[in-house]
Amino acid sequence: DAGITQSPRHKVTETGTPVTLRCHQTENHRYMYWYRQDPGHGLRLIHYSYGVKDTDKGEVSDGYSVSRSKTEDFLLTLESATSSQTSVYFCAIRPTGQGAREQYFGPGTRLTVT
Amino acid sequence: DAKTTQPNSMESNEEEPVHLPCNHSTISGTDYIHWYRQLPSQGPEYVIHGLTSNVNNRMASLAIAEDRKSSTLILHRATLRDAAVYYCILKVYGGSQGNLIFGKGTKLSVKP
């Protein structure tokens, strides 16, 4: 257990509304990631963070923004949700100690945009 | 990151060994070979990784070909809980991004 929680775990929202998903970690890891997973695709990177206030775009960042004001929290915001953003969203962390190579994933948030 | 090729699906019987293959013919010398699995309705879970030598941990073993162009994840005694999608991923370290690039993986079914 890498101490990663995601909230909410499930959400249904209407097209055009803003949505914020939260990823919380308890172990002060520097690197955090947001992925989305859709049928027929593997996980795809949306945004990532390499420290407080340090973020960058991933492969599928259009329509998403992120913020990281504290080490433990990484927020993903859909400014105006669209049906194409219906997906399962996973947060991950990556330890940076010597020899660390693995990533740990949260339980996911299932988002439905109607 | 170099590409990997895995079978779409495999079947196994409970309590028998399972060998999950992965081809990565374009692997570079700095690519680590990672395996993750994803159980139904859960996030991916780290299984094992290696560079050149075979590796063992409590979950599985990783056998890496001498030319590193293929590898095999070995589950020594499959249980029903091992039914999952298994992803083979190559990763170079040292860059600032560090994300994993997932393919479609191998869906493992385990029969009682």
GROMACS .gro file of C-alpha atoms in nm:
model
  226
    1ASP     CA    1   0.000   0.000   0.000
    2ALA     CA    2   0.165   0.322  -0.118
    3GLY     CA    3  -0.080   0.546   0.064
    4ILE     CA    4  -0.259   0.681  -0.242
    5THR     CA    5  -0.624   0.778  -0.229
    6GLN     CA    6  -0.843   0.928  -0.494
    7SER     CA    7  -1.165   1.119  -0.448
    8PRO     CA    8  -1.434   1.093  -0.548
    9ARG     CA    9  -1.431   0.728  -0.650
   10HIS     CA   10  -1.734   0.769  -0.872
   11LYS     CA   11  -1.891   1.080  -1.023
   12VAL     CA   12  -2.164   1.153  -1.272
   13THR     CA   13  -2.176   1.504  -1.408
   14GLU     CA   14  -2.337   1.695  -1.692
   15THR     CA   15  -2.167   1.825  -2.001
   16GLY     CA   16  -2.026   2.173  -1.950
   17THR     CA   17  -1.983   2.154  -1.574
   18PRO     CA   18  -1.644   2.184  -1.405
   19VAL     CA   19  -1.508   1.878  -1.226
   20THR     CA   20  -1.209   1.838  -0.997
   21LEU     CA   21  -1.055   1.504  -0.907
   22ARG     CA   22  -0.819   1.475  -0.615
   23CYS     CA   23  -0.519   1.250  -0.564
   24HIS     CA   24  -0.371   1.236  -0.217
   25GLN     CA   25  -0.051   1.062  -0.109
   26THR     CA   26   0.088   1.018   0.239
   27GLU     CA   27   0.455   0.953   0.159
   28ASN     CA   28   0.581   1.284   0.016
   29HIS     CA   29   0.689   1.145  -0.318
   30ARG     CA   30   0.800   1.406  -0.565
   31TYR     CA   31   0.653   1.264  -0.886
   32MET     CA   32   0.280   1.230  -0.937
   33TYR     CA   33   0.085   1.141  -1.251
   34TRP     CA   34  -0.268   1.147  -1.387
   35TYR     CA   35  -0.367   0.883  -1.643
   36ARG     CA   36  -0.695   0.799  -1.808
   37GLN     CA   37  -0.804   0.454  -1.920
   38ASP     CA   38  -1.060   0.388  -2.191
   39PRO     CA   39  -1.179   0.063  -2.351
   40GLY     CA   40  -0.940  -0.045  -2.626
   41HIS     CA   41  -0.662   0.175  -2.494
   42GLY     CA   42  -0.398   0.129  -2.234
   43LEU     CA   43  -0.350   0.398  -1.975
   44ARG     CA   44  -0.260   0.733  -2.128
   45LEU     CA   45  -0.081   1.015  -1.950
   46ILE     CA   46  -0.274   1.340  -1.902
   47HIS     CA   47  -0.044   1.551  -1.686
   48TYR     CA   48   0.233   1.493  -1.440
   49SER     CA   49   0.408   1.680  -1.163
   50TYR     CA   50   0.770   1.674  -1.053
   51GLY     CA   51   0.727   1.893  -0.747
   52VAL     CA   52   0.511   2.157  -0.583
   53LYS     CA   53   0.389   2.395  -0.854
   54ASP     CA   54   0.592   2.203  -1.115
   55THR     CA   55   0.368   2.035  -1.368
   56ASP     CA   56   0.380   1.944  -1.733
   57LYS     CA   57   0.156   1.806  -2.006
   58GLY     CA   58   0.127   1.447  -2.111
   59GLU     CA   59  -0.006   1.276  -2.421
   60VAL     CA   60  -0.376   1.368  -2.380
   61SER     CA   61  -0.376   1.697  -2.190
   62ASP     CA   62  -0.631   1.895  -2.395
   63GLY     CA   63  -0.932   1.989  -2.183
   64TYR     CA   64  -0.753   1.922  -1.854
   65SER     CA   65  -0.558   2.133  -1.609
   66VAL     CA   66  -0.373   2.036  -1.294
   67SER     CA   67  -0.248   2.197  -0.979
   68ARG     CA   68  -0.011   2.094  -0.705
   69SER     CA   69   0.010   2.342  -0.419
   70LYS     CA   70   0.117   2.081  -0.163
   71THR     CA   71   0.341   1.777  -0.200
   72GLU     CA   72   0.063   1.543  -0.097
   73ASP     CA   73  -0.214   1.662  -0.328
   74PHE     CA   74  -0.239   1.661  -0.708
   75LEU     CA   75  -0.564   1.794  -0.850
   76LEU     CA   76  -0.701   1.727  -1.197
   77THR     CA   77  -0.962   1.971  -1.325
   78LEU     CA   78  -1.193   1.942  -1.621
   79GLU     CA   79  -1.288   2.305  -1.679
   80SER     CA   80  -1.594   2.216  -1.887
   81ALA     CA   81  -1.660   1.844  -1.897
   82THR     CA   82  -1.741   1.675  -2.227
   83SER     CA   83  -1.875   1.327  -2.300
   84SER     CA   84  -1.535   1.231  -2.446
   85GLN     CA   85  -1.391   1.273  -2.097
   86THR     CA   86  -1.600   0.988  -1.964
   87SER     CA   87  -1.328   0.756  -1.844
   88VAL     CA   88  -1.156   0.596  -1.549
   89TYR     CA   89  -0.887   0.822  -1.408
   90PHE     CA   90  -0.586   0.687  -1.223
   91CYS     CA   91  -0.335   0.875  -1.018
   92ALA     CA   92   0.016   0.737  -0.967
   93ILE     CA   93   0.325   0.823  -0.771
   94ARG     CA   94   0.688   0.741  -0.839
   95PRO     CA   95   0.944   0.713  -0.563
   96THR     CA   96   1.281   0.866  -0.641
   97GLY     CA   97   1.508   0.687  -0.399
   98GLN     CA   98   1.812   0.497  -0.519
   99GLY     CA   99   1.707   0.193  -0.716
  100ALA     CA  100   1.344   0.299  -0.722
  101ARG     CA  101   1.190   0.205  -1.052
  102GLU     CA  102   0.826   0.129  -0.991
  103GLN     CA  103   0.511   0.337  -0.989
  104TYR     CA  104   0.220   0.294  -0.754
  105PHE     CA  105  -0.136   0.359  -0.862
  106GLY     CA  106  -0.444   0.473  -0.681
  107PRO     CA  107  -0.776   0.291  -0.697
  108GLY     CA  108  -0.917   0.511  -0.973
  109THR     CA  109  -1.208   0.749  -1.021
  110ARG     CA  110  -1.485   0.651  -1.259
  111LEU     CA  111  -1.621   0.966  -1.423
  112THR     CA  112  -1.932   0.971  -1.638
  113VAL     CA  113  -2.022   1.285  -1.829
  114THR     CA  114  -2.382   1.286  -1.953
  115ASP     CA  115   1.039   0.437  -2.538
  116ALA     CA  116   1.065   0.117  -2.741
  117LYS     CA  117   0.760  -0.090  -2.826
  118THR     CA  118   0.658  -0.425  -2.681
  119THR     CA  119   0.445  -0.704  -2.829
  120GLN     CA  120   0.234  -0.936  -2.615
  121PRO     CA  121  -0.034  -1.193  -2.692
  122ASN     CA  122  -0.383  -1.056  -2.644
  123SER     CA  123  -0.492  -1.334  -2.412
  124MET     CA  124  -0.378  -1.651  -2.239
  125GLU     CA  125  -0.540  -1.917  -2.029
  126SER     CA  126  -0.404  -2.113  -1.739
  127ASN     CA  127  -0.521  -2.368  -1.489
  128GLU     CA  128  -0.513  -2.293  -1.121
  129GLU     CA  129  -0.197  -2.405  -0.941
  130GLU     CA  130  -0.004  -2.449  -1.265
  131PRO     CA  131   0.286  -2.227  -1.376
  132VAL     CA  132   0.217  -1.951  -1.627
  133HIS     CA  133   0.468  -1.808  -1.871
  134LEU     CA  134   0.369  -1.471  -2.015
  135PRO     CA  135   0.587  -1.370  -2.311
  136CYS     CA  136   0.688  -1.024  -2.427
  137ASN     CA  137   0.885  -0.931  -2.738
  138HIS     CA  138   1.084  -0.609  -2.746
  139SER     CA  139   1.318  -0.642  -3.041
  140THR     CA  140   1.401  -0.268  -3.052
  141ILE     CA  141   1.505  -0.248  -2.688
  142SER     CA  142   1.800  -0.022  -2.617
  143GLY     CA  143   2.076  -0.082  -2.369
  144THR     CA  144   1.928   0.159  -2.115
  145ASP     CA  145   1.571   0.025  -2.123
  146TYR     CA  146   1.446  -0.146  -1.811
  147ILE     CA  147   1.182  -0.416  -1.858
  148HIS     CA  148   0.882  -0.367  -1.632
  149TRP     CA  149   0.577  -0.576  -1.568
  150TYR     CA  150   0.256  -0.446  -1.421
  151ARG     CA  151  -0.079  -0.613  -1.384
  152GLN     CA  152  -0.429  -0.478  -1.349
  153LEU     CA  153  -0.694  -0.675  -1.170
  154PRO     CA  154  -1.057  -0.606  -1.262
  155SER     CA  155  -1.178  -0.267  -1.139
  156GLN     CA  156  -0.841  -0.180  -0.983
  157GLY     CA  157  -0.542   0.036  -1.068
  158PRO     CA  158  -0.230  -0.118  -1.218
  159GLU     CA  159  -0.001  -0.294  -0.976
  160TYR     CA  160   0.375  -0.320  -1.004
  161VAL     CA  161   0.494  -0.680  -1.042
  162ILE     CA  162   0.864  -0.685  -1.123
  163HIS     CA  163   1.135  -0.522  -1.330
  164GLY     CA  164   1.481  -0.605  -1.460
  165LEU     CA  165   1.759  -0.487  -1.686
  166THR     CA  166   1.976  -0.782  -1.790
  167SER     CA  167   1.970  -1.055  -1.528
  168ASN     CA  168   1.677  -1.273  -1.429
  169VAL     CA  169   1.490  -1.144  -1.128
  170ASN     CA  170   1.276  -1.304  -0.861
  171ASN     CA  171   1.044  -1.152  -0.606
  172ARG     CA  172   0.754  -1.271  -0.396
  173MET     CA  173   0.507  -1.221  -0.679
  174ALA     CA  174   0.685  -1.359  -0.984
  175SER     CA  175   1.004  -1.425  -1.174
  176LEU     CA  176   1.131  -1.238  -1.476
  177ALA     CA  177   1.340  -1.426  -1.731
  178ILE     CA  178   1.526  -1.203  -1.975
  179ALA     CA  179   1.671  -1.341  -2.297
  180GLU     CA  180   2.045  -1.307  -2.340
  181ASP     CA  181   2.000  -1.062  -2.630
  182ARG     CA  182   1.729  -0.880  -2.429
  183LYS     CA  183   1.491  -0.886  -2.724
  184SER     CA  184   1.235  -1.083  -2.530
  185SER     CA  185   1.137  -1.158  -2.174
  186THR     CA  186   0.899  -1.387  -1.989
  187LEU     CA  187   0.704  -1.322  -1.674
  188ILE     CA  188   0.665  -1.642  -1.476
  189LEU     CA  189   0.394  -1.699  -1.221
  190HIS     CA  190   0.499  -2.016  -1.047
  191ARG     CA  191   0.157  -2.131  -0.930
  192ALA     CA  192  -0.137  -1.943  -1.075
  193THR     CA  193  -0.426  -1.865  -0.846
  194LEU     CA  194  -0.767  -1.728  -0.933
  195ARG     CA  195  -0.649  -1.395  -0.796
  196ASP     CA  196  -0.384  -1.379  -1.070
  197ALA     CA  197  -0.651  -1.332  -1.337
  198ALA     CA  198  -0.566  -0.988  -1.469
  199VAL     CA  199  -0.427  -0.793  -1.762
  200TYR     CA  200  -0.047  -0.809  -1.761
  201TYR     CA  201   0.151  -0.526  -1.915
  202CYS     CA  202   0.511  -0.544  -2.032
  203ILE     CA  203   0.664  -0.196  -2.048
  204LEU     CA  204   1.008  -0.067  -2.138
  205LYS     CA  205   1.132   0.236  -1.950
  206VAL     CA  206   1.443   0.448  -1.971
  207TYR     CA  207   1.541   0.627  -1.655
  208GLY     CA  208   1.708   0.960  -1.618
  209GLY     CA  209   1.452   1.178  -1.793
  210SER     CA  210   1.228   1.417  -1.608
  211GLN     CA  211   0.896   1.268  -1.715
  212GLY     CA  212   0.919   0.908  -1.606
  213ASN     CA  213   0.569   0.806  -1.703
  214LEU     CA  214   0.485   0.455  -1.818
  215ILE     CA  215   0.358   0.388  -2.169
  216PHE     CA  216   0.100   0.111  -2.153
  217GLY     CA  217   0.009  -0.113  -2.446
  218LYS     CA  218  -0.294  -0.341  -2.448
  219GLY     CA  219  -0.129  -0.616  -2.245
  220THR     CA  220  -0.216  -0.984  -2.210
  221LYS     CA  221  -0.542  -1.080  -2.046
  222LEU     CA  222  -0.476  -1.386  -1.832
  223SER     CA  223  -0.766  -1.612  -1.741
  224VAL     CA  224  -0.720  -1.872  -1.468
  225LYS     CA  225  -0.948  -2.173  -1.461
  226PRO     CA  226  -1.022  -2.359  -1.137
   0.00000   0.00000   0.00000
